[in-house]
mmCIF file with all atom_site columns, C-alpha atoms in Angstrom:
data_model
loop_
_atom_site.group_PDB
_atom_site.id
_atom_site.type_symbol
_atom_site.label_atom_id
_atom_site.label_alt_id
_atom_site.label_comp_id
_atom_site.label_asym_id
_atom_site.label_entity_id
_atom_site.label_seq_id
_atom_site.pdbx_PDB_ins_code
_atom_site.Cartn_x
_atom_site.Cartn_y
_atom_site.Cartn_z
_atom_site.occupancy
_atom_site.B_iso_or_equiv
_atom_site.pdbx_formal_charge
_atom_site.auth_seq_id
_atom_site.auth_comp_id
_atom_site.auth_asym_id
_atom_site.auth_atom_id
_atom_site.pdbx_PDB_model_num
ATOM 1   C CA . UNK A 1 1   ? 43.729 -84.714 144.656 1.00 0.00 ? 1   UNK A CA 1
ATOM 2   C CA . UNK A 1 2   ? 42.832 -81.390 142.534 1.00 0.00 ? 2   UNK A CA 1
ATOM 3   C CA . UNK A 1 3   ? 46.471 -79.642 143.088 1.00 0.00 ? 3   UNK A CA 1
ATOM 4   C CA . UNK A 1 4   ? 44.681 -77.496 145.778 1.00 0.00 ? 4   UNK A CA 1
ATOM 5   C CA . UNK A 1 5   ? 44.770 -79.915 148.348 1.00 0.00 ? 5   UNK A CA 1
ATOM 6   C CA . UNK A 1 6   ? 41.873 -80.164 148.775 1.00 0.00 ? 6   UNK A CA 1
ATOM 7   C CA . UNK A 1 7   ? 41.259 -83.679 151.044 1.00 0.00 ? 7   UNK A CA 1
ATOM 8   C CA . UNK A 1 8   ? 39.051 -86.460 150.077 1.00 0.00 ? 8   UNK A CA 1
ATOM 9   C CA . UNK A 1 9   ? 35.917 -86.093 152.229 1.00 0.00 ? 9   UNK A CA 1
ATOM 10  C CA . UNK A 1 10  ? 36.348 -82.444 153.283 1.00 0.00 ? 10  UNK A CA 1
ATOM 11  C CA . UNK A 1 11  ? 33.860 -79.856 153.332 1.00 0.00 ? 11  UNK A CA 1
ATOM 12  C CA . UNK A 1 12  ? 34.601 -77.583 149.959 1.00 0.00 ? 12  UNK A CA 1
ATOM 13  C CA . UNK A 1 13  ? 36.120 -74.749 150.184 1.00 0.00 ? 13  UNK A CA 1
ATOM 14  C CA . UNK A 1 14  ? 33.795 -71.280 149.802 1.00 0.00 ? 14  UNK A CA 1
ATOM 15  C CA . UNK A 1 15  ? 36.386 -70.262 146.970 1.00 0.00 ? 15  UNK A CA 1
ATOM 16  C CA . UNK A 1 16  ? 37.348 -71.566 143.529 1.00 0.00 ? 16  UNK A CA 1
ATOM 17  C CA . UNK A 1 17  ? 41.086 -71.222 141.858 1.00 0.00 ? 17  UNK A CA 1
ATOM 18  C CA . UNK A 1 18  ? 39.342 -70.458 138.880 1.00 0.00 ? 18  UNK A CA 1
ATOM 19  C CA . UNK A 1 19  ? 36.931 -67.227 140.209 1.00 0.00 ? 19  UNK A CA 1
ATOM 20  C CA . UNK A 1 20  ? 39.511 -64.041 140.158 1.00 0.00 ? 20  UNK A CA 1
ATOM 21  C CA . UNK A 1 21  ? 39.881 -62.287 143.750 1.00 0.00 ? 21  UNK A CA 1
ATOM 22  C CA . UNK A 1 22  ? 38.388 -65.018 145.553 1.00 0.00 ? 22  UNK A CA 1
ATOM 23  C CA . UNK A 1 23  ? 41.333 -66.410 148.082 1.00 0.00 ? 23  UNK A CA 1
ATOM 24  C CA . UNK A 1 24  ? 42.072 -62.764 148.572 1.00 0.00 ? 24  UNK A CA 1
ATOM 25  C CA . UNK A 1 25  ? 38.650 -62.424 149.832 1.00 0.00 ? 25  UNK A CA 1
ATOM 26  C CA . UNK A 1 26  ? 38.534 -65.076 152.034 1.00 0.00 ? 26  UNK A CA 1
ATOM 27  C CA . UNK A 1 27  ? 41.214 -64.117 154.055 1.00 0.00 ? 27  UNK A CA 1
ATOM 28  C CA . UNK A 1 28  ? 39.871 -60.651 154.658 1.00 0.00 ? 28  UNK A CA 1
ATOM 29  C CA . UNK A 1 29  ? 36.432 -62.108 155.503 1.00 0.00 ? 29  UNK A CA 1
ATOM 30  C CA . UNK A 1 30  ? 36.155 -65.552 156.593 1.00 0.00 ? 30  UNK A CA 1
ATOM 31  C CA . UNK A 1 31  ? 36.609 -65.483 160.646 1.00 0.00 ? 31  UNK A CA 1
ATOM 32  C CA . UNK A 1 32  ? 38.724 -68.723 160.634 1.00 0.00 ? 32  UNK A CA 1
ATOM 33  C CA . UNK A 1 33  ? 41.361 -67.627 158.324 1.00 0.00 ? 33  UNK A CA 1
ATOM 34  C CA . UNK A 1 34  ? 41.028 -64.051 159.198 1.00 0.00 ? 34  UNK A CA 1
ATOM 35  C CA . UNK A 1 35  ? 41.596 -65.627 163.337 1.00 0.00 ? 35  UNK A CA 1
ATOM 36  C CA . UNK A 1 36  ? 44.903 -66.963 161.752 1.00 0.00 ? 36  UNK A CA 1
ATOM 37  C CA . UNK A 1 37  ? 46.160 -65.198 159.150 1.00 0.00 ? 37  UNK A CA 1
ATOM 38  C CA . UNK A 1 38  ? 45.472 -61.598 160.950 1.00 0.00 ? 38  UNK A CA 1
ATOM 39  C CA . UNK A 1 39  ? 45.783 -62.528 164.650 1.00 0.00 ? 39  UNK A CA 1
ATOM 40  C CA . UNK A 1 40  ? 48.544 -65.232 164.356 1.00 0.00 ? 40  UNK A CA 1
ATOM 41  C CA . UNK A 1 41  ? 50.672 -65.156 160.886 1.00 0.00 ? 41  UNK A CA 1
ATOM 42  C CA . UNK A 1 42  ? 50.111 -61.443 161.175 1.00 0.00 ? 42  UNK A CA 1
ATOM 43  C CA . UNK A 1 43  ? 48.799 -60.998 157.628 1.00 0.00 ? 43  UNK A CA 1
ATOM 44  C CA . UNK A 1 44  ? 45.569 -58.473 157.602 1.00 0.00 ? 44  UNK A CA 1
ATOM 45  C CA . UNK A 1 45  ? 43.627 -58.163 154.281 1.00 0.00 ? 45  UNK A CA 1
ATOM 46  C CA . UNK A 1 46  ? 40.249 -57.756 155.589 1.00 0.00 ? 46  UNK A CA 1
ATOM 47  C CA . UNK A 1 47  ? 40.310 -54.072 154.603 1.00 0.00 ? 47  UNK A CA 1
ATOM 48  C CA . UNK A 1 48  ? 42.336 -53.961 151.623 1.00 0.00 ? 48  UNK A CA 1
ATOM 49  C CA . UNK A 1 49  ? 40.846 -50.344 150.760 1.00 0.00 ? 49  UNK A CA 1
ATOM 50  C CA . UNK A 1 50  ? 42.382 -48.608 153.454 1.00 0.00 ? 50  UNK A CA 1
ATOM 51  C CA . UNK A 1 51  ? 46.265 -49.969 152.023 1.00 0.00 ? 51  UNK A CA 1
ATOM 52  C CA . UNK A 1 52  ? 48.241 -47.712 150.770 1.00 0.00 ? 52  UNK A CA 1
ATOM 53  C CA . UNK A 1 53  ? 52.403 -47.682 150.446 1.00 0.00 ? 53  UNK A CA 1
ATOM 54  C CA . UNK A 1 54  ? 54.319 -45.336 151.531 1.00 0.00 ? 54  UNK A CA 1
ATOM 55  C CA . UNK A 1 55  ? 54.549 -42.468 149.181 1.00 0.00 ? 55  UNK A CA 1
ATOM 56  C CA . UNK A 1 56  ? 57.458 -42.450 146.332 1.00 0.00 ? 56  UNK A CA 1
ATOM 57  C CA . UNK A 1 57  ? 57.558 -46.284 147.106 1.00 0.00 ? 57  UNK A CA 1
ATOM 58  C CA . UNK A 1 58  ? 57.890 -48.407 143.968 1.00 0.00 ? 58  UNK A CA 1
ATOM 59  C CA . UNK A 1 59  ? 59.385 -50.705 141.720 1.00 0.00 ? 59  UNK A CA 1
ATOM 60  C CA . UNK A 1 60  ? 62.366 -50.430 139.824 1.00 0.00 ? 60  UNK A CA 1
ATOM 61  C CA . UNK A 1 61  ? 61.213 -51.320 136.628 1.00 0.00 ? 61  UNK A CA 1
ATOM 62  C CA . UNK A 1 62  ? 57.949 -49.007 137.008 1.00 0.00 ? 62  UNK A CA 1
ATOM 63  C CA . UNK A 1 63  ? 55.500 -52.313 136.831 1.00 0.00 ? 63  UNK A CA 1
ATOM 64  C CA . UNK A 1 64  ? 52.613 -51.648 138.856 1.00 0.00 ? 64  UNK A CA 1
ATOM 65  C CA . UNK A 1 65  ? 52.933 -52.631 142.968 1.00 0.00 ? 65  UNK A CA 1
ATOM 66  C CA . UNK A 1 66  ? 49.444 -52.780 144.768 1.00 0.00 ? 66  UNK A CA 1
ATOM 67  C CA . UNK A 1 67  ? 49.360 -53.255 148.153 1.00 0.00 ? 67  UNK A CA 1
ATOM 68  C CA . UNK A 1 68  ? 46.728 -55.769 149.371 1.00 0.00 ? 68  UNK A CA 1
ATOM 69  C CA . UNK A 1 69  ? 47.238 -56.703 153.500 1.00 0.00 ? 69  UNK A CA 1
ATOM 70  C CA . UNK A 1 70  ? 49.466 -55.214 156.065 1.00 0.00 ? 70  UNK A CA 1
ATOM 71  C CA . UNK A 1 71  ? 51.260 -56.246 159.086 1.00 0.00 ? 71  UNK A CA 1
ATOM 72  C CA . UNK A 1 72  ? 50.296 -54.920 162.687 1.00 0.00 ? 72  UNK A CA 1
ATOM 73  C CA . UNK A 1 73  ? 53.696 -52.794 161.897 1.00 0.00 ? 73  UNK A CA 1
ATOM 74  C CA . UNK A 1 74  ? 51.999 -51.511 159.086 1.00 0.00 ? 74  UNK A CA 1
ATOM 75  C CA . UNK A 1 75  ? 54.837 -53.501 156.339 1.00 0.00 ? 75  UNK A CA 1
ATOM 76  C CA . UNK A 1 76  ? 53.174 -54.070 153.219 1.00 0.00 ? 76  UNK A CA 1
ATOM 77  C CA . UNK A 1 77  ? 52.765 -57.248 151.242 1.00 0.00 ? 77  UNK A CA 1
ATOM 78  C CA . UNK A 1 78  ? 52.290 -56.326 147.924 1.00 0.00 ? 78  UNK A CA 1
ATOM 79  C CA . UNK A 1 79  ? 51.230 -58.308 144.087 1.00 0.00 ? 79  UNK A CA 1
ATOM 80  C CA . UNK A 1 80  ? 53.479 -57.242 141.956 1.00 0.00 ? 80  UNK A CA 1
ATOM 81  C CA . UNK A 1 81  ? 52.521 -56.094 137.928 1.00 0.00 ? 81  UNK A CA 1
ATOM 82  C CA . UNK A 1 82  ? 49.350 -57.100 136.429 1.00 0.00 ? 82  UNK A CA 1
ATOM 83  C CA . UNK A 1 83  ? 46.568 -60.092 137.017 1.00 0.00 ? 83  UNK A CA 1
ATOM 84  C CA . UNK A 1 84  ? 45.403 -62.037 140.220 1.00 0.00 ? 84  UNK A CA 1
ATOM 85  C CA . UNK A 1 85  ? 46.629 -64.118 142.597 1.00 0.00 ? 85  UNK A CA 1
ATOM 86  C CA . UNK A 1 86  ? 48.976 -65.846 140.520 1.00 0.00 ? 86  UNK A CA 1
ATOM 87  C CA . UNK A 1 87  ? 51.632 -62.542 140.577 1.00 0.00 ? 87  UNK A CA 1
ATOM 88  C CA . UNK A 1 88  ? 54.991 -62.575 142.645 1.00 0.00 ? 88  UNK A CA 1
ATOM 89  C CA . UNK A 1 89  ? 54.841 -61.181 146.216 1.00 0.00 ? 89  UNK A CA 1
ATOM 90  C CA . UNK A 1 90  ? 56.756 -58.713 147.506 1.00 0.00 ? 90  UNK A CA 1
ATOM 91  C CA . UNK A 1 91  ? 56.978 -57.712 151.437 1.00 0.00 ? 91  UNK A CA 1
ATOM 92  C CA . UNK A 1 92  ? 58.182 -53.650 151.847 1.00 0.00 ? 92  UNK A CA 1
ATOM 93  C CA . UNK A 1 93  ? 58.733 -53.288 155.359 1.00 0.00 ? 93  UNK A CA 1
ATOM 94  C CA . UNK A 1 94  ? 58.836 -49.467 157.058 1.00 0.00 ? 94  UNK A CA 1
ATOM 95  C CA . UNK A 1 95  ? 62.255 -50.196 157.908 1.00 0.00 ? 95  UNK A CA 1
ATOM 96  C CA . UNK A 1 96  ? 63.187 -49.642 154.067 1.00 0.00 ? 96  UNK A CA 1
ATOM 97  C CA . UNK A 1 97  ? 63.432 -53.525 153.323 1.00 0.00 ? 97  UNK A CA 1
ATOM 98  C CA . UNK A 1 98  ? 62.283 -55.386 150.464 1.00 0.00 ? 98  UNK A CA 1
ATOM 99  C CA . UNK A 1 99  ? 61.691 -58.758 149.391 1.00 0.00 ? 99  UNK A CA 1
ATOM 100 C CA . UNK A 1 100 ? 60.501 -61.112 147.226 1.00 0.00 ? 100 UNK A CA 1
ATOM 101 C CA . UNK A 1 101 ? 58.033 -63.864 149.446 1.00 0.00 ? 101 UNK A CA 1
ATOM 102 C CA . UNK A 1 102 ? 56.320 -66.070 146.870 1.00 0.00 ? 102 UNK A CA 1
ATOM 103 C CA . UNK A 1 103 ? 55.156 -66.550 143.307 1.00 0.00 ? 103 UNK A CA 1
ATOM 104 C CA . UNK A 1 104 ? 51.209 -66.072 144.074 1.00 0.00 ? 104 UNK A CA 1
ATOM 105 C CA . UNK A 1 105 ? 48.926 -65.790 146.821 1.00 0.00 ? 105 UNK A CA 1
ATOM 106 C CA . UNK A 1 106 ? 48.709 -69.360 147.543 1.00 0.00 ? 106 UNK A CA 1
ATOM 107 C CA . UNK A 1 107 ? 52.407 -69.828 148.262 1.00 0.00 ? 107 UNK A CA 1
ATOM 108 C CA . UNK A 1 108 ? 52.098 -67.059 150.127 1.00 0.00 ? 108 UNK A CA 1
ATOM 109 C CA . UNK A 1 109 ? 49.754 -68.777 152.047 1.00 0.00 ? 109 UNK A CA 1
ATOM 110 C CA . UNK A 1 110 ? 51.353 -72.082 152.186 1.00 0.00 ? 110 UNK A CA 1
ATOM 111 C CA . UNK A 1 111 ? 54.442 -70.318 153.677 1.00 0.00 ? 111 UNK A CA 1
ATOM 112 C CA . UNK A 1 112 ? 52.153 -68.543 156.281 1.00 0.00 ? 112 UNK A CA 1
ATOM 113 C CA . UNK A 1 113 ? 50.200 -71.930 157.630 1.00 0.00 ? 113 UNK A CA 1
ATOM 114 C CA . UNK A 1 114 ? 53.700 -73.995 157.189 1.00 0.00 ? 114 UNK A CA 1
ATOM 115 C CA . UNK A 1 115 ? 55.937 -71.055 159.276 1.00 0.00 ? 115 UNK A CA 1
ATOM 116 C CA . UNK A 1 116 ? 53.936 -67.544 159.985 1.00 0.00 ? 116 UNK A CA 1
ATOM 117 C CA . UNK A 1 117 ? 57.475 -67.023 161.517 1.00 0.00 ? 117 UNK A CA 1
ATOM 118 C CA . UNK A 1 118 ? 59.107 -66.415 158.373 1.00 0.00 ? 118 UNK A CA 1
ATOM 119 C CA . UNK A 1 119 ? 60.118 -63.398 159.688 1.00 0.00 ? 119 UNK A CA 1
ATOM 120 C CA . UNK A 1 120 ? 62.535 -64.476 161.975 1.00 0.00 ? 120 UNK A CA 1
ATOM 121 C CA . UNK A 1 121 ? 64.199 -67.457 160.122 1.00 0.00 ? 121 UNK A CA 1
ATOM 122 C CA . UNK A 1 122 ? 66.866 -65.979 158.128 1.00 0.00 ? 122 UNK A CA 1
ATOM 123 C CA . UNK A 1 123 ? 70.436 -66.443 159.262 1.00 0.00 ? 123 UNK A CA 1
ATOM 124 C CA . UNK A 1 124 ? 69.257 -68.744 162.097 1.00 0.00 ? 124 UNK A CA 1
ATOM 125 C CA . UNK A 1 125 ? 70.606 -72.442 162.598 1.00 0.00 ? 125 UNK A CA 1
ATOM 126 C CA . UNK A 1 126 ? 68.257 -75.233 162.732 1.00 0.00 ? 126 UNK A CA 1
ATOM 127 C CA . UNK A 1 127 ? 68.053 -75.241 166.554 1.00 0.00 ? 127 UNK A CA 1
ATOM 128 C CA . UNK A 1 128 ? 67.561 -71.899 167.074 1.00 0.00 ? 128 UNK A CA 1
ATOM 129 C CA . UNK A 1 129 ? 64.706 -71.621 164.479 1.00 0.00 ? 129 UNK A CA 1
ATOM 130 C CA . UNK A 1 130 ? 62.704 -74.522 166.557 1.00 0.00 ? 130 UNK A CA 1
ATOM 131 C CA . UNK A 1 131 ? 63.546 -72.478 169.652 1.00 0.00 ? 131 UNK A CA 1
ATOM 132 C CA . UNK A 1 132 ? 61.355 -69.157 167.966 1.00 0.00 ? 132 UNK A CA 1
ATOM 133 C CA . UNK A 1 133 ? 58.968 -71.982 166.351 1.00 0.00 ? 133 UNK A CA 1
ATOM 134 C CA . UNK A 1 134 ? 58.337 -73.250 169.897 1.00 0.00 ? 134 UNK A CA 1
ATOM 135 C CA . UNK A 1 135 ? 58.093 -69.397 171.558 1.00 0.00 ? 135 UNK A CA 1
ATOM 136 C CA . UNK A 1 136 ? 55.578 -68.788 168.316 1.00 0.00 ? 136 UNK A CA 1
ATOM 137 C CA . UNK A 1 137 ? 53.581 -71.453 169.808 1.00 0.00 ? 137 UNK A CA 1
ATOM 138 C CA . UNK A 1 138 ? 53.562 -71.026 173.848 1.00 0.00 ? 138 UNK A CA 1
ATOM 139 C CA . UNK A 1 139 ? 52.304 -67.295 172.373 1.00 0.00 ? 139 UNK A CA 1
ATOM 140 C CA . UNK A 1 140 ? 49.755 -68.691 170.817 1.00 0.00 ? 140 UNK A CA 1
ATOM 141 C CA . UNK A 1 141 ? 48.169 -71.917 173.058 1.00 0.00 ? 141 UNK A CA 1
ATOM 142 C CA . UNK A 1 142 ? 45.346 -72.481 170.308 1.00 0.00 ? 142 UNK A CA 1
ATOM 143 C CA . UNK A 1 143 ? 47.649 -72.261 167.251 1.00 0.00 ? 143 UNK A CA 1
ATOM 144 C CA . UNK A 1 144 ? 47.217 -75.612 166.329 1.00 0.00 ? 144 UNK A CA 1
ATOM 145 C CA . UNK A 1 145 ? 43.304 -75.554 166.384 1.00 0.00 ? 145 UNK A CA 1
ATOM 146 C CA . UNK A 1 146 ? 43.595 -71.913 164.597 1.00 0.00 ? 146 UNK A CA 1
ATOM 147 C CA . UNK A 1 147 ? 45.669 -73.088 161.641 1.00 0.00 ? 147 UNK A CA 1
ATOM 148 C CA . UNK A 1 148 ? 43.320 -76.084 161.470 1.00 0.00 ? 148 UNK A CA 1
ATOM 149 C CA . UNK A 1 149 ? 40.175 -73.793 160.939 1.00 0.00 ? 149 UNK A CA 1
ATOM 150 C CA . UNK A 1 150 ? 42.050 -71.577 158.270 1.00 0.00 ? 150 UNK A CA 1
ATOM 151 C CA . UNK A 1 151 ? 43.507 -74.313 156.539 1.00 0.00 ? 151 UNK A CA 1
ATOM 152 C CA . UNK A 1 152 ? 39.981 -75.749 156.695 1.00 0.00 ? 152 UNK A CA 1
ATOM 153 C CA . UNK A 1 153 ? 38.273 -72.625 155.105 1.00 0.00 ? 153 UNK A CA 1
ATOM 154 C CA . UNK A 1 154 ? 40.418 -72.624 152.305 1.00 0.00 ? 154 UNK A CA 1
ATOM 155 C CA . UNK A 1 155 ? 40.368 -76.365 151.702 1.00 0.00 ? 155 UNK A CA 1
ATOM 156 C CA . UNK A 1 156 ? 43.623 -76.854 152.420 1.00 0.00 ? 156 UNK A CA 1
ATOM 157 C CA . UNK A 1 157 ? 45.069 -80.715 154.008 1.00 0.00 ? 157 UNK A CA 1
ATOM 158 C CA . UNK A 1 158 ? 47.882 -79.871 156.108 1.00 0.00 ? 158 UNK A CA 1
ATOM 159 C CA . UNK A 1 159 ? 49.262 -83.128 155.443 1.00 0.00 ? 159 UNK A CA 1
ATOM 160 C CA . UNK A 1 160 ? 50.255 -82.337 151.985 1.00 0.00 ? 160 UNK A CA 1
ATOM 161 C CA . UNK A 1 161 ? 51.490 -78.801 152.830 1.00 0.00 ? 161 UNK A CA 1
ATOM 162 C CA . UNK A 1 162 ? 55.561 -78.755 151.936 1.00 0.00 ? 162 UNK A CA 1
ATOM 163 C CA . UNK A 1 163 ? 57.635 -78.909 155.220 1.00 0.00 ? 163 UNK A CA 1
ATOM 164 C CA . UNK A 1 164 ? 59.391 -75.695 157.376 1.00 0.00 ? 164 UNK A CA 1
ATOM 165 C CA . UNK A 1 165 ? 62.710 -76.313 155.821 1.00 0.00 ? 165 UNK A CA 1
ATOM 166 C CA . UNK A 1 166 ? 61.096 -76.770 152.117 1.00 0.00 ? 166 UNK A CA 1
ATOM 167 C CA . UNK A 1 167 ? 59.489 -73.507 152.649 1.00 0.00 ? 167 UNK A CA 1
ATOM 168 C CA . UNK A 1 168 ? 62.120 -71.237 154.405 1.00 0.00 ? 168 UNK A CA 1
ATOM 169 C CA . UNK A 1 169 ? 64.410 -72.933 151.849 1.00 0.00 ? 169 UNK A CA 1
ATOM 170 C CA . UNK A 1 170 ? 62.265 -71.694 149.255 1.00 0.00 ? 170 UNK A CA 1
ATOM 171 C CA . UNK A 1 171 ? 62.379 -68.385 150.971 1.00 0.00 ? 171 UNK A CA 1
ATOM 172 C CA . UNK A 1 172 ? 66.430 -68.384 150.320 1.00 0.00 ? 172 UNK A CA 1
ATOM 173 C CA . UNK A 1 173 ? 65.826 -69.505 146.898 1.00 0.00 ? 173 UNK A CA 1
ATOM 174 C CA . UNK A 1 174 ? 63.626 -67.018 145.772 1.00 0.00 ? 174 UNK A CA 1
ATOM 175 C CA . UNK A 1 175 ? 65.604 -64.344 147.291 1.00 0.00 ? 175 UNK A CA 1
ATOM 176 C CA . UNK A 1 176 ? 68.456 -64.854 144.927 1.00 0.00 ? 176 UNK A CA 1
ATOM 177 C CA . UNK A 1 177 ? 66.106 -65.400 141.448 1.00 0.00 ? 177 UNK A CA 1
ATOM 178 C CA . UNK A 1 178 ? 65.523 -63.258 138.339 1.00 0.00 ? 178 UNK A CA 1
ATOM 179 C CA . UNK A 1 179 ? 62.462 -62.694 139.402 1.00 0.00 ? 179 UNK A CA 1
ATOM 180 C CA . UNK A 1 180 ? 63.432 -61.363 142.491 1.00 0.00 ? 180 UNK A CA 1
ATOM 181 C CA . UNK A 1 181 ? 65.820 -58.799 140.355 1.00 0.00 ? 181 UNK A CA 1
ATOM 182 C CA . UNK A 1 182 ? 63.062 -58.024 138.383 1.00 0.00 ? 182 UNK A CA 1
ATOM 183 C CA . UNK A 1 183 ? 60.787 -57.045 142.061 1.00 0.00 ? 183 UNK A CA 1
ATOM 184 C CA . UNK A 1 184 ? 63.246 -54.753 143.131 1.00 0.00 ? 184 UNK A CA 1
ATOM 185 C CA . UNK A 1 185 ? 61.908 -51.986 145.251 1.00 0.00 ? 185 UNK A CA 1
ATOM 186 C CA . UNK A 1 186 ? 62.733 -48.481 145.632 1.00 0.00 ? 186 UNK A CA 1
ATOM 187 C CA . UNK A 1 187 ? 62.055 -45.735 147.776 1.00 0.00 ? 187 UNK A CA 1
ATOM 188 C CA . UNK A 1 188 ? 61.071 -42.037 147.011 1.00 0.00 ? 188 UNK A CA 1
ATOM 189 C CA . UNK A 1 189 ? 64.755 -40.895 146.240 1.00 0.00 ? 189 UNK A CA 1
ATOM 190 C CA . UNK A 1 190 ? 65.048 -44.159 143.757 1.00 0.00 ? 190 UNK A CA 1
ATOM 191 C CA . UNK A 1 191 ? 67.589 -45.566 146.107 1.00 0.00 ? 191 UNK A CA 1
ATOM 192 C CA . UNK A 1 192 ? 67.013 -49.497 146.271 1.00 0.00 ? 192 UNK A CA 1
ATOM 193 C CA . UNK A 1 193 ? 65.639 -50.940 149.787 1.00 0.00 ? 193 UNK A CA 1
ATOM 194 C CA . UNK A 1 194 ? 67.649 -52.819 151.439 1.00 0.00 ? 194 UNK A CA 1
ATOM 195 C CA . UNK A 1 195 ? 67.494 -56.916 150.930 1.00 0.00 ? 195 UNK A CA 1
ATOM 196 C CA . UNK A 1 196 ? 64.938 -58.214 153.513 1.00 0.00 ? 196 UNK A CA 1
ATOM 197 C CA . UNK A 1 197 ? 66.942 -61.639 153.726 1.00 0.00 ? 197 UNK A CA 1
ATOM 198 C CA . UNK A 1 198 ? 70.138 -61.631 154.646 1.00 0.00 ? 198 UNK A CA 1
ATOM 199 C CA . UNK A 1 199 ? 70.829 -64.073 152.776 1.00 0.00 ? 199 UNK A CA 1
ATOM 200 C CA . UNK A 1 200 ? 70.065 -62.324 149.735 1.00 0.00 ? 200 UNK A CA 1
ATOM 201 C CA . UNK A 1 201 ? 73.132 -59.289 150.719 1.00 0.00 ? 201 UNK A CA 1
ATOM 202 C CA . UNK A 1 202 ? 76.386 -59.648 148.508 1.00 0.00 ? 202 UNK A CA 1
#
């Protein structure tokens, strides 16, 4: 195993870690992760050029924040400072939230194939997080078969992929880091969003 989990046998992915841009690229363009990632975790980067935040919508600490997919509501998820894939990701929703989701775009991914209900998880116990994980699924009667072909495209073995409570935990964790403080997003008057965890409120 190559710490990409990528499984013994399996047909290789059409991306490399080491070739800059290129996960980014195949979820805007290849039709089984764009099928999942787009249609069911509700992640769209297959026309990144046509992002743009929210005017007067920033960070804090004036480090650069580039949009690079939207959600159907038209939230942003956004790399935060500069590089590639490997910077934090930060979600600024039009309902003037803000959060910190992962450390890179694979996590980010991880977190979409493990629970592309994320969304909905914080605050709720343990049985009423299966009962939205179950609706997620009678939504969506292929969702198996769709996170198979995604998770396939990117080489991914969803065997190996860290569990729904590892995930939303890390979720929590992240929430309440330094590096979360130092992702902090404003809006246009330099007011700070509001948290987009509960969890992460005073």
């Amino acid at each position: 195993m190559n710490g990409w989990n990528i499984p013994a046998g399996s047909v290789a992915p059409t991306w490399r870690p080491d070739v800059p841009g290129a996960l980014l690229s195949l979820l805007g363009t290849d039709e089984r992760a764009v099928a999942f990632f787009a249609g069911v975790a509700d992640l769209d980067a297959a026309d990144p050029d046509s992002h743009e935040l929210e005017e007067g919508v920033r960070l804090a600490s004036e480090a650069r924040l580039e949009q690079f997919a939207r959600a159907g509501s038209g939230d942003a998820f956004c790399f935060v400072g500069e590089g590639g894939e490997e910077r934090p990701v930060v979600y600024v929703s039009l309902d003037g939230e803000a959060g910190l989701l992962a450390l890179g775009l694979l996590e980010l991914v991880q977190l979409c194939l493990v629970a592309p209900w994320w969304r909905d998880a914080p605050g709720r116990t343990a049985e009423e997080l299966q009962a939205v994980a179950d609706e997620y699924r009678e939504d969506v009667p292929d969702f198996d078969r769709r996170r198979g072909r995604a998770a396939q495209a990117l080489g991914i073995d969803l065997d190996e992929l860290p569990s729904e409570a590892a995930v939303l935990a890390r979720l929590m964790e992240l929430s309440r880091g330094l590096v979360a403080e130092a992702c902090l997003v404003v809006g246009y008057e330099g007011d700070p969003l509001e948290p987009l965890f509960n969890a992460a409120r005073p």
